[in-house]
C-alpha cells in the first residue's frame, strides 16, 4: 500500500479526516486547521478550563506493538484530558503470542465499542491495512509506523516551528542525522513541504541518507557544517548504536564529532535559530547536552505541543464521526 | 472445593448473588435476570446514554495470574463505563514473586477499599477459596479458572444465542473441539442446561473428550460431521498446539481436516444456524476463516455481549451489596 | 545529598510542603497536620462522600524504577479518589533501556503537564536530585528510596499507632528485623521521634543492625525477647532470604526461632500492644501467621491508612502549589 492510497483512504466520503495514517497528501488547510486547534489546547496547567468533555463516552485503545512509553503516555493524557475512557494493550506479550491475527484484535476492540485505536508497529503498512476493515465509526491513528510515518510527530514539529517562526516561506529548516530510518524526518518533510517552508535540508552520513527518490525537493548534505549554515530551524534525529556501525562510524564520540549538533556548529545557523529533537535524546551523541539545555532549544516545548496536537487530532476525528452520524 | 459449594457460597444470606464463581447451581430466574440486564447494556456507541454511574465511588481491581488481554480489557471497559475506578495488577510478575500469599494480596486490596476483585488463575479453586475470606462488602468475580469455570463467558454465550434463537427448548447446540480442557465449554453447558436447551452435543477427538461423569445430559460425538448435522448453534473451541499431539493429531492442518468447522460441514447444520467462538481464534485450525467471517458467524457479537454481560454482573453484585447494607 | 538538604529543599519559600522526600527535618506540626488530614480521608466504602475533586484537572505519574504493586496501587487509588488523571510508567523496561537519562524523562513528563511525579528507586538520592530541577508547579513524592526513606510509609505507621495509642509520650515502640536495609524503619524512626514517642527500640541480628551513627536515641537489642518486653507497639520488618545468609542465619525456620514475632513473644509485650508489618509479609518467618491474623494485629488497618495518608499528601502539595500561584 502506497502512502498515496493511505492519504485518500484516511478521509471520509465528504473529504473530512477519518483516520490519521500519514501527513502525505493532506492539504495546507487541513494541516492548518489541526495546528490551530492544537494551539487552542496548548495551556499551562494553571490555565486549564473545566474538564473538556469532547471525548466523554468514547473509548480510546492504545495498541503498541513496539514499545514507546513517551508516545503512549502523550496519547493517554491527551485522551484522558478530553474525558475519554482509555485502555492500554501491551501487544508485545499479548495476542500475537497467542496466534491471533492483528485484524482479529482490531475486530475485538471494535466489538467492545472502542472508538479510536492508536497503533504503533515496527512493520510498515499495518495502520492503513487495518483502516480498510474497521467500521465507519472507528478511527485509526498512527502513532509510529516503521521508518515511514509518525504523523502526530510531524504535526507537533510544525506547530513548534510556527510558534517561533510563523512565516514559513522564508524558513530554512535542517533535519540532521539518521534520515533513512526516520519516520520523524518523513512526517516532518511532508508537513513542512505542504506548509510551504522556504527550504528543507537533510544532512546524514552517506549510509544513512535516503534513496534519491525520497524527500523530493530537499537539499542533501553529507557535511553537517555546510548544512547548518544559514538555517533557522535545526532538527536533530536520534541515532541508534547499531546504525552507527552500518554508517561506518565506530562509536558515539566519533558520531558526535562528525554529525552532532554542538554549540560551535549552532553558531553557523542564523541568529535566533531553534533546535529540536523528537526524543528520547542521546545526549552528547546526536546533540550536545549544552545545546539540548541551551536557550535555543525548544525540545520540551515539542513535548508540550505533542499532547496538544494529539488532543486536536482526537477531537477532530471524533467530531467528524459525529457529523457523519447526524447526516444519516 | 466442589462447584456445588461454590454455587451456594456465591449467594448472600438472602439468596442474592454476592460473588460470581460458577454458573453451576444458579437458577433459571437468576440467569435470566442477568441476561435481561445485559441486554439493556447492549448499545451501539451512538446510543450511549449519559454516563451510567452505577459503580461511581467503587473500585474494581483486575488480578490476572494468567495473561488475558481480551478478557481483562472487557472487564476494564465494563467497569469504566459504569463509572468505577479501575486498577490492574499484573500478578504474574508481582506479589507471588515476592512470596506474598494470594490471600494477603486480597486482604491488602480489601483494606484499600477495593469493592470488586476480578480474578483469573490457571489453578482450580482460587476464587471460591478467596470468597470464603473476604469482607461482606467485597465481591469476587471469576474471570477464568483452570479448566473449570468462566461464568461471564457462559453468560455471554447464552445471551448471544438468545438474541438469535429465543426459544431454547427447541435448540440443538453443539460444542466442538478440546472439551476436556475447556472452561468455556463447562460454563456454556451449565448455562444452557439451566436455561433449558433442547439438546446439547459435545464433539471432540477421543483424547480431548471429558470424563463420562462430566457434561451430564450431553450427547457425545467423536465425528464432527455427525455431530453438526441438524444443529442450530455451533460453538468452536480454541485448540492449543500442545493439546494436538496429546490428541494424536500431529498438526494444525490435520486437526482442521478432522475437526475444523468448515463451510461444507456448516451446510449439514440447520438453515440459519449460528457459529460461535470464544476467541482468540486459530483461523483455519478449529474454524475456517471463511466461516469465521461468514454470514452465520456471531463471533464479534459475542465480544460486544461480553462487555454488556460484565456490566450486568458488576451492577448486580454492587446493588446487592448496597441492599444488604441498607437492611442493617 | 544528605537528608538534611532534602528536608530543606522539600519546602517552598514560604516553608510549606512542596515535595515529600523525607520525614527527617519535618516539624511536629507539619506531621500532625498531615495525619489529621489523612484521618479525615479514612473512610469505609459505605461512608464515601460524593467524589472529592481536589485533584481534578491534575495529572499524577507513577514512575517505579523498582517494582512494587502494593505501593503503586495505593498511590494510584489515592490519586483517582481525588479526581486526578493517572498514568503508570513501568520504568524498568522503558526509557533507561533506550538510554534516556532519568532527568530527561522527568522533563518530558513535566512538559506534558504532569503535576505530581511519584518515584521509587533502588538507588539513593534520585528524588532529591530530581526535585532540584523541576518547575515550581511540579511536586516530587518519594515512594521508596533505597534503604533511606519511605515517607508515606512512616506517616501511615504513625497514623496507625495514633489511632490506637494517642498519647505518644508514654509509648514504647519496637522495630524488629532487618533494620540496616530498611527504609521503613528509618522513616518510622523519623516520624516517631519527631512526634515524641517515649522510647524507640530497634532489634536485629548483629549483621542487620545499622551503624552506631544512625537511629540516634533508639535503644538497641540483639535479643528479641528482651527487646519486646514492656512494649506497646511492635513493628516487624520484612526479611529477604538473601539477607539471612549475610546475617549468618541459614534459613527461614532459624530466623523465625531467633527473631520472629510469635504468640509467646507477644505475651511479653504490654497488654493491648499492637503488631504492625509494612507488607508484603513472609508468614512464619519474621511474623507468625497466628500473630499476623490475631486480635493485636493492625496490619490491614495500616494498608487502609496508607491510601488515606497518600490522599493527604497529594491534597497538601497541590493546595500549596495553588496557594503559591495565587500569591503571584
PDB file of N, CA, C and O in Angstrom, chain B residues 56-60 83-91 93-95 97-101 104-105 107-115 137 325, chain C residues 42-46 48 51 67-74 76-77 80-81 120 238 279-283 293 299-301 303-305 307 310:
ATOM      1  N   UNK B  56     -19.987   4.387  40.446  1.00  0.00           N
ATOM      2  CA  UNK B  56     -19.236   5.572  40.875  1.00  0.00           C
ATOM      3  C   UNK B  56     -18.840   5.444  42.356  1.00  0.00           C
ATOM      4  O   UNK B  56     -19.645   5.026  43.184  1.00  0.00           O
ATOM      5  N   UNK B  57     -17.598   5.787  42.645  1.00  0.00           N
ATOM      6  CA  UNK B  57     -17.113   5.665  44.018  1.00  0.00           C
ATOM      7  C   UNK B  57     -16.696   4.255  44.385  1.00  0.00           C
ATOM      8  O   UNK B  57     -16.269   4.017  45.510  1.00  0.00           O
ATOM      9  N   UNK B  58     -16.824   3.332  43.438  1.00  0.00           N
ATOM     10  CA  UNK B  58     -16.404   1.949  43.688  1.00  0.00           C
ATOM     11  C   UNK B  58     -15.086   1.664  42.975  1.00  0.00           C
ATOM     12  O   UNK B  58     -14.789   2.254  41.939  1.00  0.00           O
ATOM     13  N   UNK B  59     -14.347   0.748  43.556  1.00  0.00           N
ATOM     14  CA  UNK B  59     -13.051   0.377  42.985  1.00  0.00           C
ATOM     15  C   UNK B  59     -13.072  -1.073  42.528  1.00  0.00           C
ATOM     16  O   UNK B  59     -13.469  -1.962  43.286  1.00  0.00           O
ATOM     17  N   UNK B  60     -12.643  -1.274  41.281  1.00  0.00           N
ATOM     18  CA  UNK B  60     -12.547  -2.613  40.708  1.00  0.00           C
ATOM     19  C   UNK B  60     -11.071  -2.932  40.490  1.00  0.00           C
ATOM     20  O   UNK B  60     -10.344  -2.129  39.905  1.00  0.00           O
ATOM     21  N   UNK B  83     -18.578   3.865  35.618  1.00  0.00           N
ATOM     22  CA  UNK B  83     -18.054   4.937  36.470  1.00  0.00           C
ATOM     23  C   UNK B  83     -17.104   4.496  37.566  1.00  0.00           C
ATOM     24  O   UNK B  83     -16.766   5.283  38.451  1.00  0.00           O
ATOM     25  N   UNK B  84     -16.643   3.249  37.531  1.00  0.00           N
ATOM     26  CA  UNK B  84     -15.758   2.752  38.594  1.00  0.00           C
ATOM     27  C   UNK B  84     -14.328   3.262  38.415  1.00  0.00           C
ATOM     28  O   UNK B  84     -13.919   3.636  37.317  1.00  0.00           O
ATOM     29  N   UNK B  85     -13.579   3.293  39.514  1.00  0.00           N
ATOM     30  CA  UNK B  85     -12.123   3.378  39.451  1.00  0.00           C
ATOM     31  C   UNK B  85     -11.591   1.961  39.219  1.00  0.00           C
ATOM     32  O   UNK B  85     -12.055   1.018  39.855  1.00  0.00           O
ATOM     33  N   UNK B  86     -10.612   1.841  38.327  1.00  0.00           N
ATOM     34  CA  UNK B  86     -10.092   0.519  37.983  1.00  0.00           C
ATOM     35  C   UNK B  86      -8.580   0.494  38.161  1.00  0.00           C
ATOM     36  O   UNK B  86      -7.891   1.422  37.741  1.00  0.00           O
ATOM     37  N   UNK B  87      -8.086  -0.542  38.804  1.00  0.00           N
ATOM     38  CA  UNK B  87      -6.635  -0.767  38.845  1.00  0.00           C
ATOM     39  C   UNK B  87      -6.327  -2.167  38.325  1.00  0.00           C
ATOM     40  O   UNK B  87      -7.072  -3.105  38.574  1.00  0.00           O
ATOM     41  N   UNK B  88      -5.234  -2.247  37.563  1.00  0.00           N
ATOM     42  CA  UNK B  88      -4.788  -3.528  37.018  1.00  0.00           C
ATOM     43  C   UNK B  88      -3.559  -4.003  37.771  1.00  0.00           C
ATOM     44  O   UNK B  88      -2.607  -3.254  37.936  1.00  0.00           O
ATOM     45  N   UNK B  89      -3.584  -5.250  38.196  1.00  0.00           N
ATOM     46  CA  UNK B  89      -2.421  -5.853  38.840  1.00  0.00           C
ATOM     47  C   UNK B  89      -1.965  -7.017  37.974  1.00  0.00           C
ATOM     48  O   UNK B  89      -2.706  -7.982  37.793  1.00  0.00           O
ATOM     49  N   UNK B  90      -0.779  -6.883  37.436  1.00  0.00           N
ATOM     50  CA  UNK B  90      -0.215  -7.992  36.677  1.00  0.00           C
ATOM     51  C   UNK B  90       0.427  -8.938  37.672  1.00  0.00           C
ATOM     52  O   UNK B  90       1.526  -8.723  38.151  1.00  0.00           O
ATOM     53  N   UNK B  91      -0.312  -9.982  38.014  1.00  0.00           N
ATOM     54  CA  UNK B  91       0.098 -10.831  39.130  1.00  0.00           C
ATOM     55  C   UNK B  91       1.149 -11.852  38.724  1.00  0.00           C
ATOM     56  O   UNK B  91       1.674 -12.558  39.575  1.00  0.00           O
ATOM     57  N   UNK B  93       4.065 -11.152  37.607  1.00  0.00           N
ATOM     58  CA  UNK B  93       5.378 -10.652  37.978  1.00  0.00           C
ATOM     59  C   UNK B  93       5.359 -10.023  39.358  1.00  0.00           C
ATOM     60  O   UNK B  93       6.364  -9.504  39.816  1.00  0.00           O
ATOM     61  N   UNK B  94       4.234 -10.083  40.020  1.00  0.00           N
ATOM     62  CA  UNK B  94       4.061  -9.263  41.209  1.00  0.00           C
ATOM     63  C   UNK B  94       4.220 -10.028  42.509  1.00  0.00           C
ATOM     64  O   UNK B  94       5.229 -10.650  42.766  1.00  0.00           O
ATOM     65  N   UNK B  95       3.185 -10.040  43.315  1.00  0.00           N
ATOM     66  CA  UNK B  95       3.344 -10.426  44.713  1.00  0.00           C
ATOM     67  C   UNK B  95       3.767 -11.880  44.891  1.00  0.00           C
ATOM     68  O   UNK B  95       4.496 -12.204  45.811  1.00  0.00           O
ATOM     69  N   UNK B  97       5.816 -13.462  43.300  1.00  0.00           N
ATOM     70  CA  UNK B  97       7.266 -13.457  43.208  1.00  0.00           C
ATOM     71  C   UNK B  97       7.883 -13.092  44.551  1.00  0.00           C
ATOM     72  O   UNK B  97       8.866 -13.676  44.986  1.00  0.00           O
ATOM     73  N   UNK B  98       7.288 -12.120  45.191  1.00  0.00           N
ATOM     74  CA  UNK B  98       7.818 -11.663  46.471  1.00  0.00           C
ATOM     75  C   UNK B  98       7.426 -12.594  47.608  1.00  0.00           C
ATOM     76  O   UNK B  98       7.752 -12.344  48.755  1.00  0.00           O
ATOM     77  N   UNK B  99       6.684 -13.614  47.320  1.00  0.00           N
ATOM     78  CA  UNK B  99       6.384 -14.602  48.336  1.00  0.00           C
ATOM     79  C   UNK B  99       5.160 -14.288  49.171  1.00  0.00           C
ATOM     80  O   UNK B  99       4.915 -14.921  50.183  1.00  0.00           O
ATOM     81  N   UNK B 100       4.385 -13.297  48.749  1.00  0.00           N
ATOM     82  CA  UNK B 100       3.161 -12.996  49.485  1.00  0.00           C
ATOM     83  C   UNK B 100       2.095 -13.991  49.062  1.00  0.00           C
ATOM     84  O   UNK B 100       1.962 -14.325  47.888  1.00  0.00           O
ATOM     85  N   UNK B 101       1.327 -14.488  50.004  1.00  0.00           N
ATOM     86  CA  UNK B 101       0.262 -15.400  49.625  1.00  0.00           C
ATOM     87  C   UNK B 101      -0.822 -14.617  48.897  1.00  0.00           C
ATOM     88  O   UNK B 101      -0.991 -13.418  49.087  1.00  0.00           O
ATOM     89  N   UNK B 104      -3.126 -12.767  51.190  1.00  0.00           N
ATOM     90  CA  UNK B 104      -2.619 -11.493  51.703  1.00  0.00           C
ATOM     91  C   UNK B 104      -2.788 -10.380  50.665  1.00  0.00           C
ATOM     92  O   UNK B 104      -3.075  -9.226  51.022  1.00  0.00           O
ATOM     93  N   UNK B 105      -2.610 -10.720  49.393  1.00  0.00           N
ATOM     94  CA  UNK B 105      -2.867  -9.731  48.338  1.00  0.00           C
ATOM     95  C   UNK B 105      -4.329  -9.292  48.363  1.00  0.00           C
ATOM     96  O   UNK B 105      -4.647  -8.097  48.249  1.00  0.00           O
ATOM     97  N   UNK B 107      -6.411  -9.438  50.945  1.00  0.00           N
ATOM     98  CA  UNK B 107      -6.653  -8.630  52.150  1.00  0.00           C
ATOM     99  C   UNK B 107      -6.139  -7.204  51.952  1.00  0.00           C
ATOM    100  O   UNK B 107      -6.726  -6.240  52.426  1.00  0.00           O
ATOM    101  N   UNK B 108      -4.987  -7.089  51.265  1.00  0.00           N
ATOM    102  CA  UNK B 108      -4.423  -5.769  51.013  1.00  0.00           C
ATOM    103  C   UNK B 108      -5.364  -4.929  50.153  1.00  0.00           C
ATOM    104  O   UNK B 108      -5.662  -3.771  50.474  1.00  0.00           O
ATOM    105  N   UNK B 109      -5.873  -5.533  49.077  1.00  0.00           N
ATOM    106  CA  UNK B 109      -6.778  -4.787  48.195  1.00  0.00           C
ATOM    107  C   UNK B 109      -8.074  -4.440  48.915  1.00  0.00           C
ATOM    108  O   UNK B 109      -8.627  -3.356  48.749  1.00  0.00           O
ATOM    109  N   UNK B 110      -8.545  -5.362  49.720  1.00  0.00           N
ATOM    110  CA  UNK B 110      -9.749  -5.116  50.511  1.00  0.00           C
ATOM    111  C   UNK B 110      -9.522  -3.962  51.488  1.00  0.00           C
ATOM    112  O   UNK B 110     -10.385  -3.091  51.654  1.00  0.00           O
ATOM    113  N   UNK B 111      -8.361  -3.936  52.099  1.00  0.00           N
ATOM    114  CA  UNK B 111      -8.049  -2.867  53.040  1.00  0.00           C
ATOM    115  C   UNK B 111      -7.918  -1.516  52.323  1.00  0.00           C
ATOM    116  O   UNK B 111      -8.117  -0.462  52.929  1.00  0.00           O
ATOM    117  N   UNK B 112      -7.582  -1.555  51.026  1.00  0.00           N
ATOM    118  CA  UNK B 112      -7.558  -0.327  50.220  1.00  0.00           C
ATOM    119  C   UNK B 112      -8.955   0.036  49.718  1.00  0.00           C
ATOM    120  O   UNK B 112      -9.107   0.912  48.880  1.00  0.00           O
ATOM    121  N   UNK B 113      -9.966  -0.667  50.203  1.00  0.00           N
ATOM    122  CA  UNK B 113     -11.362  -0.450  49.813  1.00  0.00           C
ATOM    123  C   UNK B 113     -11.621  -0.769  48.347  1.00  0.00           C
ATOM    124  O   UNK B 113     -12.423  -0.095  47.693  1.00  0.00           O
ATOM    125  N   UNK B 114     -10.930  -1.780  47.812  1.00  0.00           N
ATOM    126  CA  UNK B 114     -11.369  -2.336  46.532  1.00  0.00           C
ATOM    127  C   UNK B 114     -12.670  -3.082  46.795  1.00  0.00           C
ATOM    128  O   UNK B 114     -12.770  -3.843  47.755  1.00  0.00           O
ATOM    129  N   UNK B 115     -13.674  -2.829  45.965  1.00  0.00           N
ATOM    130  CA  UNK B 115     -15.003  -3.399  46.214  1.00  0.00           C
ATOM    131  C   UNK B 115     -15.212  -4.697  45.441  1.00  0.00           C
ATOM    132  O   UNK B 115     -15.922  -5.585  45.888  1.00  0.00           O
ATOM    133  N   UNK B 137     -18.692  -6.774  52.169  1.00  0.00           N
ATOM    134  CA  UNK B 137     -18.937  -5.808  51.098  1.00  0.00           C
ATOM    135  C   UNK B 137     -18.041  -6.017  49.883  1.00  0.00           C
ATOM    136  O   UNK B 137     -18.069  -5.216  48.951  1.00  0.00           O
ATOM    137  N   UNK B 325     -26.511  -3.570  52.872  1.00  0.00           N
ATOM    138  CA  UNK B 325     -26.077  -2.523  53.800  1.00  0.00           C
ATOM    139  C   UNK B 325     -27.273  -1.749  54.362  1.00  0.00           C
ATOM    140  O   UNK B 325     -27.314  -1.409  55.526  1.00  0.00           O
TER     141      UNK B 325
ATOM    142  N   UNK C  42      -9.801   8.743  56.022  1.00  0.00           N
ATOM    143  CA  UNK C  42     -10.024   7.340  56.382  1.00  0.00           C
ATOM    144  C   UNK C  42     -11.525   7.095  56.431  1.00  0.00           C
ATOM    145  O   UNK C  42     -12.200   7.562  57.337  1.00  0.00           O
ATOM    146  N   UNK C  43     -12.040   6.417  55.458  1.00  0.00           N
ATOM    147  CA  UNK C  43     -13.468   6.122  55.409  1.00  0.00           C
ATOM    148  C   UNK C  43     -13.668   4.680  54.981  1.00  0.00           C
ATOM    149  O   UNK C  43     -12.909   4.149  54.177  1.00  0.00           O
ATOM    150  N   UNK C  44     -14.707   4.105  55.448  1.00  0.00           N
ATOM    151  CA  UNK C  44     -15.114   2.833  54.867  1.00  0.00           C
ATOM    152  C   UNK C  44     -15.897   3.154  53.597  1.00  0.00           C
ATOM    153  O   UNK C  44     -16.432   4.254  53.449  1.00  0.00           O
ATOM    154  N   UNK C  45     -15.958   2.195  52.655  1.00  0.00           N
ATOM    155  CA  UNK C  45     -16.604   2.493  51.373  1.00  0.00           C
ATOM    156  C   UNK C  45     -18.024   3.041  51.546  1.00  0.00           C
ATOM    157  O   UNK C  45     -18.460   3.910  50.805  1.00  0.00           O
ATOM    158  N   UNK C  46     -18.733   2.543  52.529  1.00  0.00           N
ATOM    159  CA  UNK C  46     -20.105   2.985  52.734  1.00  0.00           C
ATOM    160  C   UNK C  46     -20.218   4.441  53.170  1.00  0.00           C
ATOM    161  O   UNK C  46     -21.275   5.055  53.039  1.00  0.00           O
ATOM    162  N   UNK C  48     -18.307   6.833  51.955  1.00  0.00           N
ATOM    163  CA  UNK C  48     -17.700   7.706  50.950  1.00  0.00           C
ATOM    164  C   UNK C  48     -18.649   8.849  50.601  1.00  0.00           C
ATOM    165  O   UNK C  48     -19.821   8.630  50.304  1.00  0.00           O
ATOM    166  N   UNK C  51     -17.692  12.179  45.215  1.00  0.00           N
ATOM    167  CA  UNK C  51     -16.306  12.201  44.767  1.00  0.00           C
ATOM    168  C   UNK C  51     -15.585  13.508  45.126  1.00  0.00           C
ATOM    169  O   UNK C  51     -16.010  14.587  44.756  1.00  0.00           O
ATOM    170  N   UNK C  67      10.068  -2.514  41.173  1.00  0.00           N
ATOM    171  CA  UNK C  67       8.665  -2.940  41.166  1.00  0.00           C
ATOM    172  C   UNK C  67       8.034  -2.889  42.546  1.00  0.00           C
ATOM    173  O   UNK C  67       8.677  -3.199  43.550  1.00  0.00           O
ATOM    174  N   UNK C  68       6.770  -2.463  42.617  1.00  0.00           N
ATOM    175  CA  UNK C  68       6.012  -2.517  43.863  1.00  0.00           C
ATOM    176  C   UNK C  68       4.545  -2.351  43.560  1.00  0.00           C
ATOM    177  O   UNK C  68       4.032  -1.241  43.504  1.00  0.00           O
ATOM    178  N   UNK C  69       3.875  -3.472  43.335  1.00  0.00           N
ATOM    179  CA  UNK C  69       2.456  -3.393  43.007  1.00  0.00           C
ATOM    180  C   UNK C  69       1.670  -2.735  44.129  1.00  0.00           C
ATOM    181  O   UNK C  69       0.825  -1.873  43.906  1.00  0.00           O
ATOM    182  N   UNK C  70       1.964  -3.105  45.362  1.00  0.00           N
ATOM    183  CA  UNK C  70       1.204  -2.660  46.518  1.00  0.00           C
ATOM    184  C   UNK C  70       1.285  -1.144  46.696  1.00  0.00           C
ATOM    185  O   UNK C  70       0.252  -0.461  46.823  1.00  0.00           O
ATOM    186  N   UNK C  71       2.455  -0.571  46.673  1.00  0.00           N
ATOM    187  CA  UNK C  71       2.599   0.874  46.857  1.00  0.00           C
ATOM    188  C   UNK C  71       2.081   1.633  45.631  1.00  0.00           C
ATOM    189  O   UNK C  71       1.441   2.676  45.756  1.00  0.00           O
ATOM    190  N   UNK C  72       2.323   1.108  44.439  1.00  0.00           N
ATOM    191  CA  UNK C  72       1.839   1.758  43.223  1.00  0.00           C
ATOM    192  C   UNK C  72       0.313   1.823  43.216  1.00  0.00           C
ATOM    193  O   UNK C  72      -0.276   2.866  42.926  1.00  0.00           O
ATOM    194  N   UNK C  73      -0.334   0.715  43.556  1.00  0.00           N
ATOM    195  CA  UNK C  73      -1.801   0.703  43.577  1.00  0.00           C
ATOM    196  C   UNK C  73      -2.325   1.648  44.658  1.00  0.00           C
ATOM    197  O   UNK C  73      -3.319   2.337  44.458  1.00  0.00           O
ATOM    198  N   UNK C  74      -1.661   1.702  45.797  1.00  0.00           N
ATOM    199  CA  UNK C  74      -2.096   2.594  46.874  1.00  0.00           C
ATOM    200  C   UNK C  74      -2.057   4.058  46.413  1.00  0.00           C
ATOM    201  O   UNK C  74      -3.021   4.810  46.605  1.00  0.00           O
ATOM    202  N   UNK C  76      -2.042   5.040  43.283  1.00  0.00           N
ATOM    203  CA  UNK C  76      -2.958   5.180  42.146  1.00  0.00           C
ATOM    204  C   UNK C  76      -4.395   5.378  42.626  1.00  0.00           C
ATOM    205  O   UNK C  76      -5.112   6.253  42.133  1.00  0.00           O
ATOM    206  N   UNK C  77      -4.807   4.594  43.617  1.00  0.00           N
ATOM    207  CA  UNK C  77      -6.167   4.742  44.138  1.00  0.00           C
ATOM    208  C   UNK C  77      -6.327   6.075  44.865  1.00  0.00           C
ATOM    209  O   UNK C  77      -7.361   6.732  44.751  1.00  0.00           O
ATOM    210  N   UNK C  80      -6.762   8.640  42.114  1.00  0.00           N
ATOM    211  CA  UNK C  80      -8.066   8.508  41.442  1.00  0.00           C
ATOM    212  C   UNK C  80      -9.190   9.011  42.341  1.00  0.00           C
ATOM    213  O   UNK C  80     -10.136   9.647  41.877  1.00  0.00           O
ATOM    214  N   UNK C  81      -9.100   8.712  43.640  1.00  0.00           N
ATOM    215  CA  UNK C  81     -10.194   9.091  44.551  1.00  0.00           C
ATOM    216  C   UNK C  81     -10.232  10.592  44.811  1.00  0.00           C
ATOM    217  O   UNK C  81     -11.183  11.097  45.397  1.00  0.00           O
ATOM    218  N   UNK C 120       9.852   5.669  42.753  1.00  0.00           N
ATOM    219  CA  UNK C 120      10.500   4.663  43.590  1.00  0.00           C
ATOM    220  C   UNK C 120      11.758   4.194  42.872  1.00  0.00           C
ATOM    221  O   UNK C 120      11.716   3.924  41.672  1.00  0.00           O
ATOM    222  N   UNK C 238      10.025  -6.926  57.051  1.00  0.00           N
ATOM    223  CA  UNK C 238      10.236  -7.988  56.073  1.00  0.00           C
ATOM    224  C   UNK C 238      11.723  -8.337  55.990  1.00  0.00           C
ATOM    225  O   UNK C 238      12.577  -7.462  55.898  1.00  0.00           O
ATOM    226  N   UNK C 279       4.328  -5.091  55.092  1.00  0.00           N
ATOM    227  CA  UNK C 279       3.940  -5.897  53.953  1.00  0.00           C
ATOM    228  C   UNK C 279       4.916  -5.734  52.797  1.00  0.00           C
ATOM    229  O   UNK C 279       5.638  -4.748  52.755  1.00  0.00           O
ATOM    230  N   UNK C 280       4.985  -6.686  51.858  1.00  0.00           N
ATOM    231  CA  UNK C 280       4.328  -7.993  51.978  1.00  0.00           C
ATOM    232  C   UNK C 280       5.012  -8.871  53.017  1.00  0.00           C
ATOM    233  O   UNK C 280       6.225  -8.833  53.167  1.00  0.00           O
ATOM    234  N   UNK C 281       4.209  -9.647  53.727  1.00  0.00           N
ATOM    235  CA  UNK C 281       4.724 -10.479  54.815  1.00  0.00           C
ATOM    236  C   UNK C 281       5.304 -11.791  54.323  1.00  0.00           C
ATOM    237  O   UNK C 281       4.777 -12.391  53.390  1.00  0.00           O
ATOM    238  N   UNK C 282       6.344 -12.240  54.984  1.00  0.00           N
ATOM    239  CA  UNK C 282       6.756 -13.644  54.930  1.00  0.00           C
ATOM    240  C   UNK C 282       6.159 -14.308  56.169  1.00  0.00           C
ATOM    241  O   UNK C 282       6.729 -14.210  57.262  1.00  0.00           O
ATOM    242  N   UNK C 283       5.025 -14.933  55.998  1.00  0.00           N
ATOM    243  CA  UNK C 283       4.356 -15.540  57.154  1.00  0.00           C
ATOM    244  C   UNK C 283       5.240 -16.638  57.753  1.00  0.00           C
ATOM    245  O   UNK C 283       5.854 -17.410  57.038  1.00  0.00           O
ATOM    246  N   UNK C 293      -2.663 -12.615  61.943  1.00  0.00           N
ATOM    247  CA  UNK C 293      -4.118 -12.663  61.848  1.00  0.00           C
ATOM    248  C   UNK C 293      -4.789 -12.526  63.211  1.00  0.00           C
ATOM    249  O   UNK C 293      -6.016 -12.638  63.312  1.00  0.00           O
ATOM    250  N   UNK C 299      -2.354  -4.825  60.887  1.00  0.00           N
ATOM    251  CA  UNK C 299      -1.650  -4.798  59.598  1.00  0.00           C
ATOM    252  C   UNK C 299      -2.556  -4.329  58.459  1.00  0.00           C
ATOM    253  O   UNK C 299      -2.148  -3.521  57.619  1.00  0.00           O
ATOM    254  N   UNK C 300      -3.808  -4.805  58.450  1.00  0.00           N
ATOM    255  CA  UNK C 300      -4.706  -4.360  57.372  1.00  0.00           C
ATOM    256  C   UNK C 300      -5.102  -2.901  57.557  1.00  0.00           C
ATOM    257  O   UNK C 300      -5.308  -2.170  56.587  1.00  0.00           O
ATOM    258  N   UNK C 301      -5.209  -2.485  58.823  1.00  0.00           N
ATOM    259  CA  UNK C 301      -5.502  -1.067  59.084  1.00  0.00           C
ATOM    260  C   UNK C 301      -4.379  -0.177  58.550  1.00  0.00           C
ATOM    261  O   UNK C 301      -4.633   0.936  58.071  1.00  0.00           O
ATOM    262  N   UNK C 303      -2.735  -0.714  55.858  1.00  0.00           N
ATOM    263  CA  UNK C 303      -2.953  -0.599  54.410  1.00  0.00           C
ATOM    264  C   UNK C 303      -4.035   0.442  54.118  1.00  0.00           C
ATOM    265  O   UNK C 303      -3.893   1.285  53.227  1.00  0.00           O
ATOM    266  N   UNK C 304      -5.117   0.369  54.879  1.00  0.00           N
ATOM    267  CA  UNK C 304      -6.192   1.362  54.728  1.00  0.00           C
ATOM    268  C   UNK C 304      -5.653   2.766  54.983  1.00  0.00           C
ATOM    269  O   UNK C 304      -5.925   3.702  54.212  1.00  0.00           O
ATOM    270  N   UNK C 305      -4.886   2.912  56.030  1.00  0.00           N
ATOM    271  CA  UNK C 305      -4.304   4.219  56.346  1.00  0.00           C
ATOM    272  C   UNK C 305      -3.335   4.676  55.259  1.00  0.00           C
ATOM    273  O   UNK C 305      -3.174   5.874  55.041  1.00  0.00           O
ATOM    274  N   UNK C 307      -3.621   4.452  51.985  1.00  0.00           N
ATOM    275  CA  UNK C 307      -4.334   5.207  50.953  1.00  0.00           C
ATOM    276  C   UNK C 307      -4.701   6.593  51.483  1.00  0.00           C
ATOM    277  O   UNK C 307      -4.516   7.606  50.799  1.00  0.00           O
ATOM    278  N   UNK C 310      -1.718   8.906  51.651  1.00  0.00           N
ATOM    279  CA  UNK C 310      -1.302   9.351  50.311  1.00  0.00           C
ATOM    280  C   UNK C 310      -2.281  10.383  49.756  1.00  0.00           C
ATOM    281  O   UNK C 310      -1.872  11.327  49.075  1.00  0.00           O
TER     282      UNK C 310
END
